[in-house]
PDB file of N, CA and C in Angstrom:
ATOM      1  N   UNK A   1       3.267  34.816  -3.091  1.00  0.00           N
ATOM      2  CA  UNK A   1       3.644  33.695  -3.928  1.00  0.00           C
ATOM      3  C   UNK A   1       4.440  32.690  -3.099  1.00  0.00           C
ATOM      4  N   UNK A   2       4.562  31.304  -3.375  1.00  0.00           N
ATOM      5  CA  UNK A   2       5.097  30.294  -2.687  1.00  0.00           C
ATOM      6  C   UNK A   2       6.768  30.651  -2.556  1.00  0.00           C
ATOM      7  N   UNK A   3       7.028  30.896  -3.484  1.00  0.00           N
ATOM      8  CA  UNK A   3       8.727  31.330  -3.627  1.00  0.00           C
ATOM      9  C   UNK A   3       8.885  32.278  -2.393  1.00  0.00           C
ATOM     10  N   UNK A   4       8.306  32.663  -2.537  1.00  0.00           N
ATOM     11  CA  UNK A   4       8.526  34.607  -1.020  1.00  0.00           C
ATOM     12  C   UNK A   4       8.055  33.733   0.151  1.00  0.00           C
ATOM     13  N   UNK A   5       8.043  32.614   0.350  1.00  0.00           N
ATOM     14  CA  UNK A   5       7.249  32.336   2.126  1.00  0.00           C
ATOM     15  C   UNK A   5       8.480  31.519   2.483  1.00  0.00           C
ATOM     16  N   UNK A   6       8.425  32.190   3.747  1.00  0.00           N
ATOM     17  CA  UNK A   6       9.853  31.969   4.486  1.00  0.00           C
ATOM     18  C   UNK A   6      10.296  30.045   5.067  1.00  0.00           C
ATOM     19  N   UNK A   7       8.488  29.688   4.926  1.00  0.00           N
ATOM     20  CA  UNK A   7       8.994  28.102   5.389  1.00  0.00           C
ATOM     21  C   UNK A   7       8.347  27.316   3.449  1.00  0.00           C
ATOM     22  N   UNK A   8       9.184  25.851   3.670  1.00  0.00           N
ATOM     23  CA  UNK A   8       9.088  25.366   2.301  1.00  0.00           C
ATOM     24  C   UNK A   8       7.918  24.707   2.194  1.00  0.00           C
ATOM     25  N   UNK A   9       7.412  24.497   1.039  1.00  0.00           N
ATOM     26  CA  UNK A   9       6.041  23.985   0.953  1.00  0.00           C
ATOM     27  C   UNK A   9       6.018  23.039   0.144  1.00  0.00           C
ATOM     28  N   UNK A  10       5.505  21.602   0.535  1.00  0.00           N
ATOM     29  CA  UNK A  10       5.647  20.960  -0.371  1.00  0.00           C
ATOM     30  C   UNK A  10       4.028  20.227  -1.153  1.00  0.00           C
ATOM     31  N   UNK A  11       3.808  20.649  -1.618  1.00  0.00           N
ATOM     32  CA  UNK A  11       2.647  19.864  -2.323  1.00  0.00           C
ATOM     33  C   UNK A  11       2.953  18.794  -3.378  1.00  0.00           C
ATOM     34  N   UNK A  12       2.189  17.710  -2.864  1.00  0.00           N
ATOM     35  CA  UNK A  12       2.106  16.509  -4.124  1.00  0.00           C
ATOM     36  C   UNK A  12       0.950  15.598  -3.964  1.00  0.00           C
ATOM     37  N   UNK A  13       0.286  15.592  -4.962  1.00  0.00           N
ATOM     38  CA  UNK A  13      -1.229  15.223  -5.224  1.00  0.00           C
ATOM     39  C   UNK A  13      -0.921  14.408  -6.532  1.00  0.00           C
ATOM     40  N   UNK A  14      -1.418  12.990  -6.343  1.00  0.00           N
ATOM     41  CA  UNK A  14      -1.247  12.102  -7.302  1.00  0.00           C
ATOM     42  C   UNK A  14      -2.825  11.370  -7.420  1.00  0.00           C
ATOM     43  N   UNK A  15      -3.471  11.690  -8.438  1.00  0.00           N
ATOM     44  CA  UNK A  15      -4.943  11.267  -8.292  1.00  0.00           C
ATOM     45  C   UNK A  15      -5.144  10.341 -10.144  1.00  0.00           C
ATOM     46  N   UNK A  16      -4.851   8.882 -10.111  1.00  0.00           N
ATOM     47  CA  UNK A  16      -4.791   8.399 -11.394  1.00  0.00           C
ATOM     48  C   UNK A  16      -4.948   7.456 -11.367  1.00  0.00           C
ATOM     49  N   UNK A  17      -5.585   6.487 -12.292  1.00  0.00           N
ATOM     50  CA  UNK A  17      -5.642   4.673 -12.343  1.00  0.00           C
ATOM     51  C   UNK A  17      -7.692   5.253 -12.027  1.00  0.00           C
ATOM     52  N   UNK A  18      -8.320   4.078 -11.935  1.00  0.00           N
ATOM     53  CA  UNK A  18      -9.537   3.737 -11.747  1.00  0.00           C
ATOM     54  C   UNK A  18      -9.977   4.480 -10.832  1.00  0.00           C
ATOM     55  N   UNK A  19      -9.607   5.164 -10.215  1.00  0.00           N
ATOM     56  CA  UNK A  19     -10.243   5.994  -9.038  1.00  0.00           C
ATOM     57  C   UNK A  19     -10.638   7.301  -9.346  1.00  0.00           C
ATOM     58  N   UNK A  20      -9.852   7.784 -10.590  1.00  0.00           N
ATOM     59  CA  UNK A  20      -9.912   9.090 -11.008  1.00  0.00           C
ATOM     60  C   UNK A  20     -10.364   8.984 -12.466  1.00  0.00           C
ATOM     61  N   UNK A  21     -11.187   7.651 -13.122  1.00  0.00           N
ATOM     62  CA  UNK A  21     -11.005   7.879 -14.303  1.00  0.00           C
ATOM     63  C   UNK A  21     -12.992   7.154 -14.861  1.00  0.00           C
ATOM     64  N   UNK A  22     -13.237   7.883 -15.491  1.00  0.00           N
ATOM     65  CA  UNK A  22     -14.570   7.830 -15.716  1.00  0.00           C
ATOM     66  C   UNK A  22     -14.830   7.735 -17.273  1.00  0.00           C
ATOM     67  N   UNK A  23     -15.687   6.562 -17.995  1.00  0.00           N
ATOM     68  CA  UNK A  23     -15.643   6.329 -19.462  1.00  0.00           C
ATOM     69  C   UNK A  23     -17.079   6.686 -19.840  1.00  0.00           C
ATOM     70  N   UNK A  24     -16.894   7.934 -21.518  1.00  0.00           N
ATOM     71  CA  UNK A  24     -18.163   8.811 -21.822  1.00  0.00           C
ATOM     72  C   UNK A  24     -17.778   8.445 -23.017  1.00  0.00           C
ATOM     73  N   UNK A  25     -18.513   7.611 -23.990  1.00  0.00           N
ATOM     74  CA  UNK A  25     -18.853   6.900 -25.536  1.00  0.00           C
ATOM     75  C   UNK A  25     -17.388   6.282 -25.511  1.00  0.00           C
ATOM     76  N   UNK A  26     -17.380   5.699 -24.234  1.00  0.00           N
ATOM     77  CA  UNK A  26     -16.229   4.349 -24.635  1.00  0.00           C
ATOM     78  C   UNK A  26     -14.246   4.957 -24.645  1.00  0.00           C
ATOM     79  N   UNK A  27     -14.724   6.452 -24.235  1.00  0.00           N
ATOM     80  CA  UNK A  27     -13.259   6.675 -23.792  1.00  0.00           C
ATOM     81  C   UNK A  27     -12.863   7.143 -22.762  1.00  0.00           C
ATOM     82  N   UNK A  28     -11.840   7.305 -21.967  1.00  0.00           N
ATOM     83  CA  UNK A  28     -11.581   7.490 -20.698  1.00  0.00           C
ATOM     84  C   UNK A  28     -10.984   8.499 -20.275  1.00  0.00           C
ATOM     85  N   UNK A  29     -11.571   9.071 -19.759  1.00  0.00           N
ATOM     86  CA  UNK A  29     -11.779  10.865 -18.790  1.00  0.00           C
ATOM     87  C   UNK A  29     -11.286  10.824 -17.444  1.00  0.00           C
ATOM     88  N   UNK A  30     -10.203  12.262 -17.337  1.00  0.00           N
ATOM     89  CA  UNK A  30     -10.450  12.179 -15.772  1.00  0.00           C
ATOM     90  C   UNK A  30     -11.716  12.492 -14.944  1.00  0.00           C
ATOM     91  N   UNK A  31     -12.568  12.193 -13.707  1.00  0.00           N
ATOM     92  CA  UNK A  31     -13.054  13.019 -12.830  1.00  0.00           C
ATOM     93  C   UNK A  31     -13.136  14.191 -12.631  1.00  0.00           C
ATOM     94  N   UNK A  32     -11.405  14.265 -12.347  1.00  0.00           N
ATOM     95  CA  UNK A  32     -11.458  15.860 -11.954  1.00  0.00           C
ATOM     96  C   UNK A  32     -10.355  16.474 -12.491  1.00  0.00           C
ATOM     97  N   UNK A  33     -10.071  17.363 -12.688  1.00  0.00           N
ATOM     98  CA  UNK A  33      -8.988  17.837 -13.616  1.00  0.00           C
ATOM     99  C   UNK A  33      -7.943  18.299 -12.868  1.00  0.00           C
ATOM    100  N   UNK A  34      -8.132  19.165 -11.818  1.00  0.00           N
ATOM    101  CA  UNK A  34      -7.303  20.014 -10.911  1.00  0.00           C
ATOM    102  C   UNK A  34      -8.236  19.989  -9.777  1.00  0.00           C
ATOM    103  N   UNK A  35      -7.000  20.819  -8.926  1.00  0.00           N
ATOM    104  CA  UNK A  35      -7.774  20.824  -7.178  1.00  0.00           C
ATOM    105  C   UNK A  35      -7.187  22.275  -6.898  1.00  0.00           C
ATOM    106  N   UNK A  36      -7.949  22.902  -5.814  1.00  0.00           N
ATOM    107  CA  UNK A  36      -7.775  23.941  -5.345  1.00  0.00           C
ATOM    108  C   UNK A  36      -7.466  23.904  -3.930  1.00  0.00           C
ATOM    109  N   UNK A  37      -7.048  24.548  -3.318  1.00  0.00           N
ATOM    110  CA  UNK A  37      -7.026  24.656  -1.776  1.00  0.00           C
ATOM    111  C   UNK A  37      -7.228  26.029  -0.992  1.00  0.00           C
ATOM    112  N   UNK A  38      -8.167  25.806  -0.082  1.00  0.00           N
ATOM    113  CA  UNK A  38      -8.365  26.763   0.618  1.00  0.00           C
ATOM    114  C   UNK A  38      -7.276  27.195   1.390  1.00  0.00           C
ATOM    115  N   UNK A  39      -6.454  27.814   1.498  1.00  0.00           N
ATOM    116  CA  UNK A  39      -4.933  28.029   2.442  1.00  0.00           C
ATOM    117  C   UNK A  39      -5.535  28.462   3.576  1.00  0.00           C
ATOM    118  N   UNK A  40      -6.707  28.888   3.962  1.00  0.00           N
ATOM    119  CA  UNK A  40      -7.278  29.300   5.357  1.00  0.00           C
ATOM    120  C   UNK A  40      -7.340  27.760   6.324  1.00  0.00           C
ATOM    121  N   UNK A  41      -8.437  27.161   5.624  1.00  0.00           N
ATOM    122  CA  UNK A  41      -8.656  25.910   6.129  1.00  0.00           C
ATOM    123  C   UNK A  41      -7.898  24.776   5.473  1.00  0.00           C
ATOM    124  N   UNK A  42      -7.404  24.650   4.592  1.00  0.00           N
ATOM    125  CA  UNK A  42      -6.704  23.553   4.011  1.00  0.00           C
ATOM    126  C   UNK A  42      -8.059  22.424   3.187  1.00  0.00           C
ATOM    127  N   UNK A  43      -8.962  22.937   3.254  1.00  0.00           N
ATOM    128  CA  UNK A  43      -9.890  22.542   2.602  1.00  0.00           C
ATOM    129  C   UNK A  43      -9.355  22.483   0.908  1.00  0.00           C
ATOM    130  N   UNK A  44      -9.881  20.871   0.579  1.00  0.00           N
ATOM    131  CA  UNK A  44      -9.603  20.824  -1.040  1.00  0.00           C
ATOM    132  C   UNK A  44     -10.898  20.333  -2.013  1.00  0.00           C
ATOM    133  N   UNK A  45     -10.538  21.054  -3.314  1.00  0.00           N
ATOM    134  CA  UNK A  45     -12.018  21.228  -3.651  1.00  0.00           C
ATOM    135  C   UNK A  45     -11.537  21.212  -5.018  1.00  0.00           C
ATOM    136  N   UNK A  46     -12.671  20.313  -6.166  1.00  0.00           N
ATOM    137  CA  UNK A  46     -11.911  19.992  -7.136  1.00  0.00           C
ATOM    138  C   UNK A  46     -12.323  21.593  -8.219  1.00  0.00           C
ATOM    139  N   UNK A  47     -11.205  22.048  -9.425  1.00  0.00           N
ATOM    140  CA  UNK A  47     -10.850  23.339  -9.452  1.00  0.00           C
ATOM    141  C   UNK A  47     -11.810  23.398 -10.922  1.00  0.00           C
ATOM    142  N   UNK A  48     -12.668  24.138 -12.015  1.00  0.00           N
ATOM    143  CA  UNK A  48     -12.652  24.454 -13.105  1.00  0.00           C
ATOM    144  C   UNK A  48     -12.310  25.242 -13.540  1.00  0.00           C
ATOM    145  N   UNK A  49     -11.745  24.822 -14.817  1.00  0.00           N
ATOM    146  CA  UNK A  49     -10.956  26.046 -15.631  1.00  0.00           C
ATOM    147  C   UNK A  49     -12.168  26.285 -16.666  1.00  0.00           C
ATOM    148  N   UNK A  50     -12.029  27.248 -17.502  1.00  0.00           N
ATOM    149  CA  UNK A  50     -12.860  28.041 -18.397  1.00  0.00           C
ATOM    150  C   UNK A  50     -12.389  27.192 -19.581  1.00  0.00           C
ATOM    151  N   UNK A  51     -11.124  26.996 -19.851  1.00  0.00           N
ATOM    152  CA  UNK A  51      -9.872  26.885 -21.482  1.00  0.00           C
ATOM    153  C   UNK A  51      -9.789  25.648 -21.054  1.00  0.00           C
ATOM    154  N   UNK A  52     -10.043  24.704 -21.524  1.00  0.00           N
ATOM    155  CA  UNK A  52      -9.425  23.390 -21.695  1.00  0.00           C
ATOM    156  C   UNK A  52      -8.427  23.079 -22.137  1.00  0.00           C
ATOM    157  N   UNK A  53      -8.130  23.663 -23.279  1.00  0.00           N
ATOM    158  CA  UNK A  53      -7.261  24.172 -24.219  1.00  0.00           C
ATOM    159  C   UNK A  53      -5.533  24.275 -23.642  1.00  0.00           C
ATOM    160  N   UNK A  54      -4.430  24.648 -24.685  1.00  0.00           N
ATOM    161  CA  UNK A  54      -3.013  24.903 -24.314  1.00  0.00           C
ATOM    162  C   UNK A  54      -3.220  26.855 -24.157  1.00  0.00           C
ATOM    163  N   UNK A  55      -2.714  27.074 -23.670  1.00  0.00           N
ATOM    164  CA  UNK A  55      -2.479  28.588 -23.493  1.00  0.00           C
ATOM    165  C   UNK A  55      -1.112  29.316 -24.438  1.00  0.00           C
ATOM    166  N   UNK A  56      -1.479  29.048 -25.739  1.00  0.00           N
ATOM    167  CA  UNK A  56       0.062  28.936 -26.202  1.00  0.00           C
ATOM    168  C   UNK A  56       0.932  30.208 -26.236  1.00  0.00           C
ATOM    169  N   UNK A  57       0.100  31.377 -25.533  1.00  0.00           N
ATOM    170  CA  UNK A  57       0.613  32.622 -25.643  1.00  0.00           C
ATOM    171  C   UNK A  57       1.737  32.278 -24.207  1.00  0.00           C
ATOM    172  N   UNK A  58       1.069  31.715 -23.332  1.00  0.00           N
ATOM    173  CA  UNK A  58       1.917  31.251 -21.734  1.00  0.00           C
ATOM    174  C   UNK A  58       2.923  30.222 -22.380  1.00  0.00           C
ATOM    175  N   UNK A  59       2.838  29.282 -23.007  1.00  0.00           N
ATOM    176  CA  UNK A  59       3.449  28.259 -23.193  1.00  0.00           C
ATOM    177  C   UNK A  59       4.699  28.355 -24.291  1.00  0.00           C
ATOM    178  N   UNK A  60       5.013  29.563 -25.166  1.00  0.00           N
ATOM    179  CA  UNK A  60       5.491  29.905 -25.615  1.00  0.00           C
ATOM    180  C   UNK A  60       6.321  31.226 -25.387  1.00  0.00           C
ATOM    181  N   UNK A  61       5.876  31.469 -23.862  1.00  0.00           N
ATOM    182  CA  UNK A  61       6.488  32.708 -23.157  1.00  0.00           C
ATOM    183  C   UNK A  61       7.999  32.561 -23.180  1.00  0.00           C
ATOM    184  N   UNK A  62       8.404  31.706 -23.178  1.00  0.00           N
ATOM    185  CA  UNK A  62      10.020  31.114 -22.774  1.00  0.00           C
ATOM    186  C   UNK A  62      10.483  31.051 -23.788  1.00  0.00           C
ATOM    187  N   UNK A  63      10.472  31.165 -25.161  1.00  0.00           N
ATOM    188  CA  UNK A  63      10.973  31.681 -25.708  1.00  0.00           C
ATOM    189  C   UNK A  63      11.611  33.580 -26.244  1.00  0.00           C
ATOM    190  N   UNK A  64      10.331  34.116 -25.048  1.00  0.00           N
ATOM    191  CA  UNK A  64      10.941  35.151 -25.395  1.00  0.00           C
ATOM    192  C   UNK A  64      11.836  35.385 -24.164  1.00  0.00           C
ATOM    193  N   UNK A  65      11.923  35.203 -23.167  1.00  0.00           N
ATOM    194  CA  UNK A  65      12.389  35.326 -22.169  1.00  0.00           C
ATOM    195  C   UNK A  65      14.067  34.390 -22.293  1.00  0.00           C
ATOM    196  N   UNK A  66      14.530  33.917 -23.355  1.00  0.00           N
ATOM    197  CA  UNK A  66      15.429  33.361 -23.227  1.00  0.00           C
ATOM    198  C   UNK A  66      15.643  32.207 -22.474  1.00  0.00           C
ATOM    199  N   UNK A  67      14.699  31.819 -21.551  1.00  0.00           N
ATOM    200  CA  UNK A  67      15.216  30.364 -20.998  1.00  0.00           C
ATOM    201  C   UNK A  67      14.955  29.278 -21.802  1.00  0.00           C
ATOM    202  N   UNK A  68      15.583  28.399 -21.248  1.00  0.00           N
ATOM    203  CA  UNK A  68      15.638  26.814 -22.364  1.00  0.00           C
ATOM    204  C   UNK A  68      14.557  25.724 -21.682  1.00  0.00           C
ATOM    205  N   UNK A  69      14.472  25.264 -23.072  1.00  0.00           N
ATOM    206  CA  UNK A  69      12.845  24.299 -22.272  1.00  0.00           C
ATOM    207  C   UNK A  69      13.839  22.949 -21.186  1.00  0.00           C
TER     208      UNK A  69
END
């Protein structure tokens, strides 16, 4: 996991405005949703998820765990 690696890592990927945005019956979509990276090669590759959806069992985890939103 990123937390356990001894040097810091910084990722930031900003992909938005007209470059990333594509219109299907007149409303406006991203391209691509997420990105993946190969950590071998650093190769990036855009990611699909299965759930489009909220995960509300994950998203509601923090409440049981006591931390504050």
């Amino acid at each position: 996991a990123f937390h356990k690696q001894p040097i810091e890592i910084d990722l930031t990927v900003c992909c938005v405005g007209e470059l990333n945005t594509t219109v299907r019956g007149g409303i406006h979509w991203p391209v691509i949703y997420g990105i993946g990276v190969n950590v071998k090669t650093g190769e990036i590759f855009p990611a699909t998820f299965p759930d489009k959806g909220p995960d509300q069992a994950l998203r509601s985890a923090r409440h049981l765990t006591g931390a504050q939103q």
